Short mmCIF file of C-alpha atoms and ligand atoms in Angstrom, two decimals:
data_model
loop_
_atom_site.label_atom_id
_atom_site.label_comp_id
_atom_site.label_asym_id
_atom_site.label_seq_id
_atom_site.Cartn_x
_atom_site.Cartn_y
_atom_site.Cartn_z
CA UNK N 1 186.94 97.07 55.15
CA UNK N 2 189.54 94.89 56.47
CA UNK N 3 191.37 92.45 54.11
CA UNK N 4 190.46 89.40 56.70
CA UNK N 5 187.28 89.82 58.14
CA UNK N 6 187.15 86.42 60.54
CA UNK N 7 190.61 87.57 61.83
CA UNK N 8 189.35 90.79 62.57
CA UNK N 9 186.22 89.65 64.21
CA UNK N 10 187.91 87.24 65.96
CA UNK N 11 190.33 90.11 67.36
CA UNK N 12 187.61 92.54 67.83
CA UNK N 13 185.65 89.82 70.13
CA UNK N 14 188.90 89.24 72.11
CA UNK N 15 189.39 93.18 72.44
CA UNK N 16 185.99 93.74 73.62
CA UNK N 17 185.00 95.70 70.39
CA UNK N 18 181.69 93.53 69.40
CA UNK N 19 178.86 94.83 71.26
CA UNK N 20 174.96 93.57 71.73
CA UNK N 21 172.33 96.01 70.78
CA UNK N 22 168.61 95.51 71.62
CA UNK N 23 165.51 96.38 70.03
CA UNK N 24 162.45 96.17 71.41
CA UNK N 25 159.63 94.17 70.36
CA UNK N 26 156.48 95.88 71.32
CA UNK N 27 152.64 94.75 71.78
CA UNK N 28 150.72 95.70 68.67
CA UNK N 29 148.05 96.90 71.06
CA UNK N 30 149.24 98.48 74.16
CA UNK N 31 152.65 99.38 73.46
CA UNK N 32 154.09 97.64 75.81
CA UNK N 33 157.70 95.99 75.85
CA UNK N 34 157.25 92.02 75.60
CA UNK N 35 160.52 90.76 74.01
CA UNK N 36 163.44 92.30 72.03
CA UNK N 37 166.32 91.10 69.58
CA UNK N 38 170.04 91.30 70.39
CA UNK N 39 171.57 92.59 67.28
CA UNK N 40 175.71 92.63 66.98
CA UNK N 41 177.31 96.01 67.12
CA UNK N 42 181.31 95.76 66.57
CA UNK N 43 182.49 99.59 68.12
CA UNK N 44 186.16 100.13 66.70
CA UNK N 45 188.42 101.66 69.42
CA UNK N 46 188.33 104.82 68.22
CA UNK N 47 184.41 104.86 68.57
CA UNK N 48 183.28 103.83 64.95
CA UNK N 49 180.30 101.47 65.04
CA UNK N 50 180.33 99.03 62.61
CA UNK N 51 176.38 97.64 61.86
CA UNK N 52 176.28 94.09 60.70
CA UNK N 53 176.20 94.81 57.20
CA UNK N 54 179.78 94.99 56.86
CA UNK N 55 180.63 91.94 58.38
CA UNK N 56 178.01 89.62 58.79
CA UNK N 57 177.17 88.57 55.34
CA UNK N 58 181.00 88.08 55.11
CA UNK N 59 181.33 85.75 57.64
CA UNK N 60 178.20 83.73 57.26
CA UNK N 61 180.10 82.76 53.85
CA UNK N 62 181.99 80.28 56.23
CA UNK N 63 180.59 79.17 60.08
CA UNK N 64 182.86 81.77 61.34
CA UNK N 65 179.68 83.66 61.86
CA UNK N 66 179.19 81.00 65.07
CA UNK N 67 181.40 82.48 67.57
CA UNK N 68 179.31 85.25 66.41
CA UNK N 69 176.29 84.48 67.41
CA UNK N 70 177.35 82.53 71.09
CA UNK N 71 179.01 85.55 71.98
CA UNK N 72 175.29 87.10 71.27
CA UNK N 73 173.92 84.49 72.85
CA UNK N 74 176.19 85.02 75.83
CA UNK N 75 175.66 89.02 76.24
CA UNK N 76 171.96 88.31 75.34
CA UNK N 77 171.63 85.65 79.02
CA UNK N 78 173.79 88.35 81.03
CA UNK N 79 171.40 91.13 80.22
CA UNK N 80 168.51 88.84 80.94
CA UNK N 81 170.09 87.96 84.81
CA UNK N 82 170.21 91.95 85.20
CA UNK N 83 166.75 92.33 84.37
CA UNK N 84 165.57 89.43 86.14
CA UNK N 85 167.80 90.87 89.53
CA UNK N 86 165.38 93.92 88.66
CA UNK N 87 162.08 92.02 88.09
CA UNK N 88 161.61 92.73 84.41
CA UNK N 89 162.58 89.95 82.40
CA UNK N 90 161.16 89.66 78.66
CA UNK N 91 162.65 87.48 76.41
CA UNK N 92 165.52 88.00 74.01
CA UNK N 93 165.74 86.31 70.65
CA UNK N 94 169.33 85.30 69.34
CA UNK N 95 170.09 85.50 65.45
CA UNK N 96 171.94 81.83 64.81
CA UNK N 97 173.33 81.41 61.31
CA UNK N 98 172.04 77.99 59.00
CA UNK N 99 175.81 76.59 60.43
CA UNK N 100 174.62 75.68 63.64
CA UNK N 101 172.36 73.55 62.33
CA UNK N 102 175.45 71.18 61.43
CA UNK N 103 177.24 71.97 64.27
CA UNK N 104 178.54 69.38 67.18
CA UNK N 105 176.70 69.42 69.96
CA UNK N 106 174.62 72.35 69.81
CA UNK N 107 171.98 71.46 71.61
CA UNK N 108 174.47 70.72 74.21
CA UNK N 109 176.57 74.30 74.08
CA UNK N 110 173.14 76.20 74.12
CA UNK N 111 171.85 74.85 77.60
CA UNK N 112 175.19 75.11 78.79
CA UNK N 113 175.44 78.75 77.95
CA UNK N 114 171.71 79.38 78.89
CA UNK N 115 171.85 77.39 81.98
CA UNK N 116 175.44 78.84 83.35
CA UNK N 117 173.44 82.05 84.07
CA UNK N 118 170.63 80.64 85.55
CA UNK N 119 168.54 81.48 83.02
CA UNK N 120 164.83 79.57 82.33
CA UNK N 121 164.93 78.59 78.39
CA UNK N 122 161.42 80.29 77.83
CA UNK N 123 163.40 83.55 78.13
CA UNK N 124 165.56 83.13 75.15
CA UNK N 125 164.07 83.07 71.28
CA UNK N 126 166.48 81.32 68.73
CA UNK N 127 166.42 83.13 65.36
CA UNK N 128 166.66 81.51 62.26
CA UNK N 129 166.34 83.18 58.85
CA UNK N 130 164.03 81.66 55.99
CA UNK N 131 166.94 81.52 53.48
CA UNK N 132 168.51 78.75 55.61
CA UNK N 133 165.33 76.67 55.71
CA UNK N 134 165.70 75.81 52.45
CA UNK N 135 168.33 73.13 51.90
CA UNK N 136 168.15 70.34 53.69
CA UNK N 137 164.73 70.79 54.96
CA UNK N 138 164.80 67.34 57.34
CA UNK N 139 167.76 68.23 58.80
CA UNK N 140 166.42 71.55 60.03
CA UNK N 141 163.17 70.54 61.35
CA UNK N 142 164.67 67.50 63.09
CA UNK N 143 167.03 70.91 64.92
CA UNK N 144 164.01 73.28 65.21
CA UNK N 145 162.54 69.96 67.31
CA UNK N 146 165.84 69.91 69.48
CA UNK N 147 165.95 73.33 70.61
CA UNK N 148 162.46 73.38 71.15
CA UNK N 149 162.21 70.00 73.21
CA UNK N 150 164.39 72.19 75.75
CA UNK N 151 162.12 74.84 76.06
CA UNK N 152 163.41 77.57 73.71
CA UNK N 153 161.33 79.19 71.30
CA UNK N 154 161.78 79.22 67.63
CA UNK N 155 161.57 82.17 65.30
CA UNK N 156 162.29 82.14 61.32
CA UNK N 157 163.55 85.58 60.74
CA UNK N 158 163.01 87.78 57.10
CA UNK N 159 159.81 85.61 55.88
CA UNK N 160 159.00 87.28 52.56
CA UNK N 161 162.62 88.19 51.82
CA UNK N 162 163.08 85.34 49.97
CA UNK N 163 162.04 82.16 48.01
CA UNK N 164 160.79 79.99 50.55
CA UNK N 165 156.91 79.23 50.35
CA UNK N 166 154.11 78.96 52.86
CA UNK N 167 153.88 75.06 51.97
CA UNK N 168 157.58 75.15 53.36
CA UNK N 169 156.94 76.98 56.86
CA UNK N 170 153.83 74.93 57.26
CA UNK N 171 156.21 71.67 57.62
CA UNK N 172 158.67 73.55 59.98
CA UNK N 173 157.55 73.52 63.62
CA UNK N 174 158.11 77.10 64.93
CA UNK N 175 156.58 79.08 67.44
CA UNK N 176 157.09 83.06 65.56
CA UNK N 177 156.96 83.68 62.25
CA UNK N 178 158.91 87.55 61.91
CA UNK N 179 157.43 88.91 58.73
CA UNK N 180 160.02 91.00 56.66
CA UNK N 181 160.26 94.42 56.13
CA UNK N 182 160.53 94.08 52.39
CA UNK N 183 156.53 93.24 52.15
CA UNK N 184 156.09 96.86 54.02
CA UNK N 185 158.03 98.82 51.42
CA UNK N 186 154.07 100.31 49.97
CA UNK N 187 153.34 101.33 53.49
CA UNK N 188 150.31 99.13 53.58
CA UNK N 189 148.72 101.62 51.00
CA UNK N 190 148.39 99.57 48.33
CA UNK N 191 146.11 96.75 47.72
CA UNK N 192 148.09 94.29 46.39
CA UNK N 193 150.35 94.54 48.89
CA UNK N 194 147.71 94.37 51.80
CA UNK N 195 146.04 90.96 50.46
CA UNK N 196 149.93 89.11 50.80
CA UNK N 197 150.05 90.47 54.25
CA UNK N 198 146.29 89.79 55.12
CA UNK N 199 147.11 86.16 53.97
CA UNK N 200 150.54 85.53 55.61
CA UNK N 201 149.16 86.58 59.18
CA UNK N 202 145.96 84.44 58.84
CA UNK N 203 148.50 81.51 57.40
CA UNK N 204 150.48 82.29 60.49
CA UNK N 205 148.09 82.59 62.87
CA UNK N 206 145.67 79.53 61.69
CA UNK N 207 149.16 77.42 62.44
CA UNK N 208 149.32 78.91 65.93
CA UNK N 209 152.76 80.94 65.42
CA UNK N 210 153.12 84.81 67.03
CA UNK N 211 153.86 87.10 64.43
CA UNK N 212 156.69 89.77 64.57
CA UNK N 213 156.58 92.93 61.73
CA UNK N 214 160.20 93.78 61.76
CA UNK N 215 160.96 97.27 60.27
CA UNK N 216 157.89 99.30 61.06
CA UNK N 217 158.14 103.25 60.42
CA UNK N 218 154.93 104.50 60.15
CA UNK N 219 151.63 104.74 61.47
CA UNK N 220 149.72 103.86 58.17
CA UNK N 221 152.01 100.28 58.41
CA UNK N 222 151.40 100.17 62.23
CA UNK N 223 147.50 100.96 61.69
CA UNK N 224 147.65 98.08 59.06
CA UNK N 225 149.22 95.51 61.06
CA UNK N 226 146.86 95.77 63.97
CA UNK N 227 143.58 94.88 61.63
CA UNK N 228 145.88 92.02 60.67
CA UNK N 229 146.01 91.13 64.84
CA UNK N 230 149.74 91.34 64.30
CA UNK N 231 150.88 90.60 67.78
CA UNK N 232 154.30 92.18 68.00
CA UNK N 233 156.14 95.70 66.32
CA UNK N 234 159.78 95.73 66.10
CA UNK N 235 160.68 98.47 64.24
CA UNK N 236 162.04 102.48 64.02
CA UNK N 237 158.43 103.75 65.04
CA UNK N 238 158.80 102.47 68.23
CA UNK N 239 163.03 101.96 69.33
CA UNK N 240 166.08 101.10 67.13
CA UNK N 241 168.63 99.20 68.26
CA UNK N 242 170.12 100.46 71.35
CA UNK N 243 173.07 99.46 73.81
CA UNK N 244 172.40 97.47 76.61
CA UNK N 245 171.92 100.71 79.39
CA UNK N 246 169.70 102.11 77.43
CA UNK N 247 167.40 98.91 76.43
CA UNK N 248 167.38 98.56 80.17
CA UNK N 249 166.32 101.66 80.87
CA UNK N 250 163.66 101.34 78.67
CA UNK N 251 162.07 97.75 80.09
CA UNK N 252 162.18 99.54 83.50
CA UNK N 253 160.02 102.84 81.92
CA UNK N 254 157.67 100.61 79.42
CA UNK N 255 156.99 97.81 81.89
CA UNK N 256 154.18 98.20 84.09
CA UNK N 257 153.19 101.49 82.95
CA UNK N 258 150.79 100.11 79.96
CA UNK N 259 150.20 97.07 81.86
CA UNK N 260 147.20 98.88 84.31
CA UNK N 261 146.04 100.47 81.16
CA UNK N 262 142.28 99.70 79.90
CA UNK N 263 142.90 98.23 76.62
CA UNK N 264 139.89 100.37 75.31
CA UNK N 265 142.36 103.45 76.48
CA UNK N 266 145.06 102.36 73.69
CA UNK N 267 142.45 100.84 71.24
CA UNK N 268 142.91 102.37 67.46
CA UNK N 269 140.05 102.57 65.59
CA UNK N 270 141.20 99.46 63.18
CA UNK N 271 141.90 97.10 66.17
CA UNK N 272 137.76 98.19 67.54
CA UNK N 273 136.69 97.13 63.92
CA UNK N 274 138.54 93.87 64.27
CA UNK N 275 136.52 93.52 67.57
CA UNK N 276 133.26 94.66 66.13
CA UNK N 277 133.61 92.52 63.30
CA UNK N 278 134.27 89.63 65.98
CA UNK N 279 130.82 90.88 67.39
CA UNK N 280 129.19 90.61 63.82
CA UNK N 281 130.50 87.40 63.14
CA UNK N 282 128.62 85.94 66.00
CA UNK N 283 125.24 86.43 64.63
CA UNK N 284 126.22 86.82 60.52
CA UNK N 285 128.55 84.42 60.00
CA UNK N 286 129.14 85.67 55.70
CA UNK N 287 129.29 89.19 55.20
CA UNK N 288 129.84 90.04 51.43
CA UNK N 289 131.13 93.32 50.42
CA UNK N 290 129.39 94.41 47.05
CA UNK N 291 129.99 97.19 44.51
CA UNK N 292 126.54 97.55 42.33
CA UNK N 293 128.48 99.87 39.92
CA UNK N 294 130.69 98.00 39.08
CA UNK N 295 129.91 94.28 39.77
CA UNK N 296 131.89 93.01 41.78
CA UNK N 297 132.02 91.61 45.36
CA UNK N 298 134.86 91.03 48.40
CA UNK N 299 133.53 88.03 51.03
CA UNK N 300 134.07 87.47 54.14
CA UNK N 301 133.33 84.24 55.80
CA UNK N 302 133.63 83.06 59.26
CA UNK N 303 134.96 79.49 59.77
CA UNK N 304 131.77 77.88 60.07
CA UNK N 305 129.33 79.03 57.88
CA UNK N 306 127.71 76.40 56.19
CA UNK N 307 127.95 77.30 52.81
CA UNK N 308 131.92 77.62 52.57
CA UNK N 309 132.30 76.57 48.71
CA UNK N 310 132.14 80.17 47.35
CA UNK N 311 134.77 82.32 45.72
CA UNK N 312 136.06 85.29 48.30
CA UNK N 313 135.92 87.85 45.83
CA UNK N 314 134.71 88.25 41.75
CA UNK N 315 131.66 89.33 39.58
CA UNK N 316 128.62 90.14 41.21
CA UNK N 317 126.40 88.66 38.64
CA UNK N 318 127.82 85.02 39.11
CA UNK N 319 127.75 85.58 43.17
CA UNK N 320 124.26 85.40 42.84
CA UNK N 321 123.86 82.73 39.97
CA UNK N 322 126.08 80.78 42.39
CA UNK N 323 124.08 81.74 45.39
CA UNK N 324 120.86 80.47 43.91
CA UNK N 325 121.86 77.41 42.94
CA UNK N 326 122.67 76.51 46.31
CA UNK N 327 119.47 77.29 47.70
CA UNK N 328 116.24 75.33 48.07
CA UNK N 329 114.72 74.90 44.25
CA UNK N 330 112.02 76.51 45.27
CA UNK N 331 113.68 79.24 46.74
CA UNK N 332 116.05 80.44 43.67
CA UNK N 333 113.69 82.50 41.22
CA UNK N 334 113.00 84.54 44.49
CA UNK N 335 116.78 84.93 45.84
CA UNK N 336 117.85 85.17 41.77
CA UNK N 337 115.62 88.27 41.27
CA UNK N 338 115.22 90.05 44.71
CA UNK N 339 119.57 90.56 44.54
CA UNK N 340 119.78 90.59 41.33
CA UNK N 341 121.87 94.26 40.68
CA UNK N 342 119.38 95.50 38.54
CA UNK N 343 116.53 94.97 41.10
CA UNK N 344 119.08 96.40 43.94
CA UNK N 345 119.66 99.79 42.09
CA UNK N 346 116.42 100.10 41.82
CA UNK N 347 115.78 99.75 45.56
CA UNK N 348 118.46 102.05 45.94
CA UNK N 349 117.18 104.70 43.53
CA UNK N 350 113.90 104.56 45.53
CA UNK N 351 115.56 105.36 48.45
CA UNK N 352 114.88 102.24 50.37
CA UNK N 353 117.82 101.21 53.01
CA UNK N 354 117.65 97.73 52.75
CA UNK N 355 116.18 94.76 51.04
CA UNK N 356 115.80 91.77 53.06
CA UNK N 357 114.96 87.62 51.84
CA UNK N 358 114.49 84.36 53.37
CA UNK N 359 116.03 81.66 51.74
CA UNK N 360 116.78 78.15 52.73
CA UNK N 361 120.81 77.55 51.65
CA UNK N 362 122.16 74.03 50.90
CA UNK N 363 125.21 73.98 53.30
CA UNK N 364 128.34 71.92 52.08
CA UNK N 365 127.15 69.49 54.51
CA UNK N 366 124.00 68.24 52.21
CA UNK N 367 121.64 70.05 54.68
CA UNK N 368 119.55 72.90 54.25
CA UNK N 369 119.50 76.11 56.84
CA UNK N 370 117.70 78.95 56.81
CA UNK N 371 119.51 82.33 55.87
CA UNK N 372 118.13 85.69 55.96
CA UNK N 373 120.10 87.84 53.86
CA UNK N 374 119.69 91.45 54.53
CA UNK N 375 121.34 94.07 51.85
CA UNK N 376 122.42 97.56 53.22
CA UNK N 377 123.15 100.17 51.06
CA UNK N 378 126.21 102.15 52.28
CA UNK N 379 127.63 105.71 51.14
CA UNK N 380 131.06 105.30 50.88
CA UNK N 381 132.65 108.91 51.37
CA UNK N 382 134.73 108.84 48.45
CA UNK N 383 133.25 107.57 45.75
CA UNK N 384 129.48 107.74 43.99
CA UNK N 385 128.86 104.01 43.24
CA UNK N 386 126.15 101.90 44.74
CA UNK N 387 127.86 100.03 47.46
CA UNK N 388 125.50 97.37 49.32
CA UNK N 389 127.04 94.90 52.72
CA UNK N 390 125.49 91.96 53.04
CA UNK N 391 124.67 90.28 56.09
CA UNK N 392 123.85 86.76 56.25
CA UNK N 393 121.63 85.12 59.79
CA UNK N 394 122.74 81.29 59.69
CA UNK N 395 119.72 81.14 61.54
CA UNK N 396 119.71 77.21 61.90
P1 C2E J 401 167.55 90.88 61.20
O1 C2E J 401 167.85 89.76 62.11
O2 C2E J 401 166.40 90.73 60.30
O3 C2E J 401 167.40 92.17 62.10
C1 C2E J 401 166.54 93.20 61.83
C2 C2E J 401 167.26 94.32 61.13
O4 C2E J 401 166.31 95.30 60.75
C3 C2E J 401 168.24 95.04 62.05
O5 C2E J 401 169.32 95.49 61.24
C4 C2E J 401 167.44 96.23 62.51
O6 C2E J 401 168.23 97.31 62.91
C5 C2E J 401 166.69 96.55 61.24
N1 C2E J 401 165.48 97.31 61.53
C6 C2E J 401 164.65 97.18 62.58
N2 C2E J 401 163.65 98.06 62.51
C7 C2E J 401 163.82 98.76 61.38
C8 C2E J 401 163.08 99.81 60.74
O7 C2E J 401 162.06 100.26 61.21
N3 C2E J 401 163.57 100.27 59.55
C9 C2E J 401 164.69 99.77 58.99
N4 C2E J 401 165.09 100.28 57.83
N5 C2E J 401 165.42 98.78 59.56
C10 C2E J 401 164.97 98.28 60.74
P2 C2E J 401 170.83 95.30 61.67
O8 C2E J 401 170.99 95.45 63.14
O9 C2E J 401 171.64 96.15 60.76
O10 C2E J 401 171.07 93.78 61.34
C11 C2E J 401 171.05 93.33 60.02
C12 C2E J 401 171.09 91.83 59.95
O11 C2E J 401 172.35 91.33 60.39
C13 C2E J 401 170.08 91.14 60.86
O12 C2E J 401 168.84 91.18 60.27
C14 C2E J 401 170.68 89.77 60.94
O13 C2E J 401 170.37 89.01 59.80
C15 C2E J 401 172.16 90.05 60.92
N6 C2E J 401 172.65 89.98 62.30
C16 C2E J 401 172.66 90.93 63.27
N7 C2E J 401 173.20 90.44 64.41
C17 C2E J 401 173.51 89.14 64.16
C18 C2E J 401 174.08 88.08 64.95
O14 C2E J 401 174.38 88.22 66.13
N8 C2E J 401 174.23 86.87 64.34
C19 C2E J 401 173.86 86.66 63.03
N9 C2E J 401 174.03 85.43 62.53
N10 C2E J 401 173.32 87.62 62.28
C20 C2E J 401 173.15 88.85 62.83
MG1 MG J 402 166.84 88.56 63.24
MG1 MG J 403 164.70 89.97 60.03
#
């Protein structure tokens, strides 16, 4: 590489040699283009193209990475007029280095740049990566409240890449939260690796940001992402990075086309659960997951079930010395015995499909409710222990 790499960029802008790739962000759900990211490209005379790699880390050592990023921002508004003279705008987020957060008058250079094309701010993302929220936390929120006050969106880009917590991006006031593709790298497959994901997106979504997977490949990561109600895919298994002719082309094929779709057309079968679990959540708010075999339990509980004090997941045994003591005294040797594991695998061994109680449950609230708890007993097809599902009626 060469020996000065802001001379050369600098050169290589004047030359016309730095060029703005796009790639599509699509729905999770119907495939449809919604927004995309303009990604630097610098395309040596002779036809070499140069990914970001090999100069951007470079020159974000210094805020020579700016003129960067305007000239992004720049390429990223003229593409947006074209599709807007065709009647297919979606918006285009910008990468912007952790300088411009010190820089004069940015707020100032951004509308100017956005505005000289006539373009409306909710078209254009800004991206900022979670390494730069870091330092000088203030600073950067009292920025992230700037841009936004003018009607930009804010992303942070690579969450999970890093060191930066949830308790940080909780204080920061963004609008999409672009999840890394470092916490993809087990394809989704493994369960350690599914319970950090399952948490970030209900993190993100509970604080009202859209969530972007960035680097998705496959269709078990893809299949994951959509029971997580991911909204947005960028990644190879839809588009890579492509010049501006062809992202154009593109917007013009993918827009419309999935938009008369039924939604049930396009539905997977993990995005149906999601909505049949919406269904079941109406009339059972707590559905507990239970393994007889081997004691232990996963819970799931809606917002407002009354009773929210309980562990999500653990020993079976204590679930249910918990879950009697928060029922009516009278009510506990009943609840205590009818699920207690060794009464269930008996009622299994019998054959029976369910086992059913009416309780009245202490809610966190100091009142009591009644709660019919109803036990199936499900097969599940690969293994031979007990499995039961819970299902719990708030019925007051
Ligand atoms: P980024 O902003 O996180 O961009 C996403 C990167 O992930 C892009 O790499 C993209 O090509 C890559 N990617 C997307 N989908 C997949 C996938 O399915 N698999 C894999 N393996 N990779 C995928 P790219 O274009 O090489 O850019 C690398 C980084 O360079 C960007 O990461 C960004 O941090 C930086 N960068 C790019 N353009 C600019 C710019 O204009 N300004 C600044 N400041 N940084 C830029
Ligand atoms: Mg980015
Ligand atoms: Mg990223």
């Amino acid at each position: 590489m060469e020996k000065n790499i802001v001379e050369s960029i600098k050169n290589a802008i004047e030359n016309k040699e730095l060029h703005a790739y796009y790639q599509p962000q699509f729905d999770a759900i119907t495939g449809r283009i919604i927004s995309a990211e303009a990604l630097v490209r610098w395309i040596k005379q002779e036809g070499e193209v140069v990914p970001p790699f090999f100069f951007v880390p470079e020159l974000e050592k210094t805020n020579a990475i700016n003129d960067v990023d305007w000239f992004m921002l720049e390429e990223a508004c003229k593409t947006i007029s074209k599709q807007i003279a065709q009647g297919t705008a979606v918006p285009i987020s910008v990468n912007f280095s952790r300088w411009h957060v010190t820089e004069d008058a940015f707020e100032d250079k951004l509308n100017r740049i956005v505005d000289g094309y006539n373009i409306p701010h909710n078209l254009i993302e800004v991206e900022i990566t979670e390494s730069a929220l870091i330092d000088e936390s203030e600073k950067i929120r009292e920025w992230i409240d700037s841009v936004r006050k003018n009607g930009y969106s804010v992303a942070i880009d690579d969450f999970g890449s890093g060191l930066s917590s949830l308790q940080f991006v909780k204080d920061m006031p963004v609008d999409i939260l672009k999840i890394d593709k470092s916490l993809l790298s087990q394809n989704c497959e493994n369960e350690k690796e599914r319970v950090v994901l399952e948490s970030i997106f209900y993190f993100a979504h509970r604080l009202k940001m859209v969530t972007v997977a960035e680097g998705v490949e496959t269709d078990e990561q893809l299949g994951f992402l959509r029971t997580c109600s991911c909204e947005k895919i960028q990644g190879y298994i839809f588009a890579k990075p492509m010049p501006e002719e062809d992202y154009l082309k593109l917007c013009m094929e993918r827009s419309g086309i999935y938009e008369s779709k039924d939604i049930l057309e396009v539905q997977t079968p993990a995005s149906a659960s999601q909505l049949l679990l919406d269904a079941v959540f109406m009339k059972y708010p707590l559905v507990i997951f239970s393994n007889l075999t081997r004691n232990s339990f996963y819970m799931m509980a809606y917002e407002n079930f009354s009773a929210t004090s309980c562990p999500s997941t653990g020993n079976f045994d204590e679930l249910i010395v918990h879950g009697a003591a928060t029922m009516h005294p009278d009510d506990r040797e009943a609840f205590a015995t009818t699920f207690s594991r060794e009464n269930l695998l008996q009622a299994y061994k019998e054959g029976k499909p369910s086992v059913s109680l009416l309780t009245r449950q202490l809610g966190d609230d100091g009142v009591y409710r009644e709660v019919e708890t109803t036990d199936y007993f499900v097969k599940h097809p690969s293994v031979d222990d007990v499995l039961v599902i819970s299902l719990c009626d708030n019925r007051s």
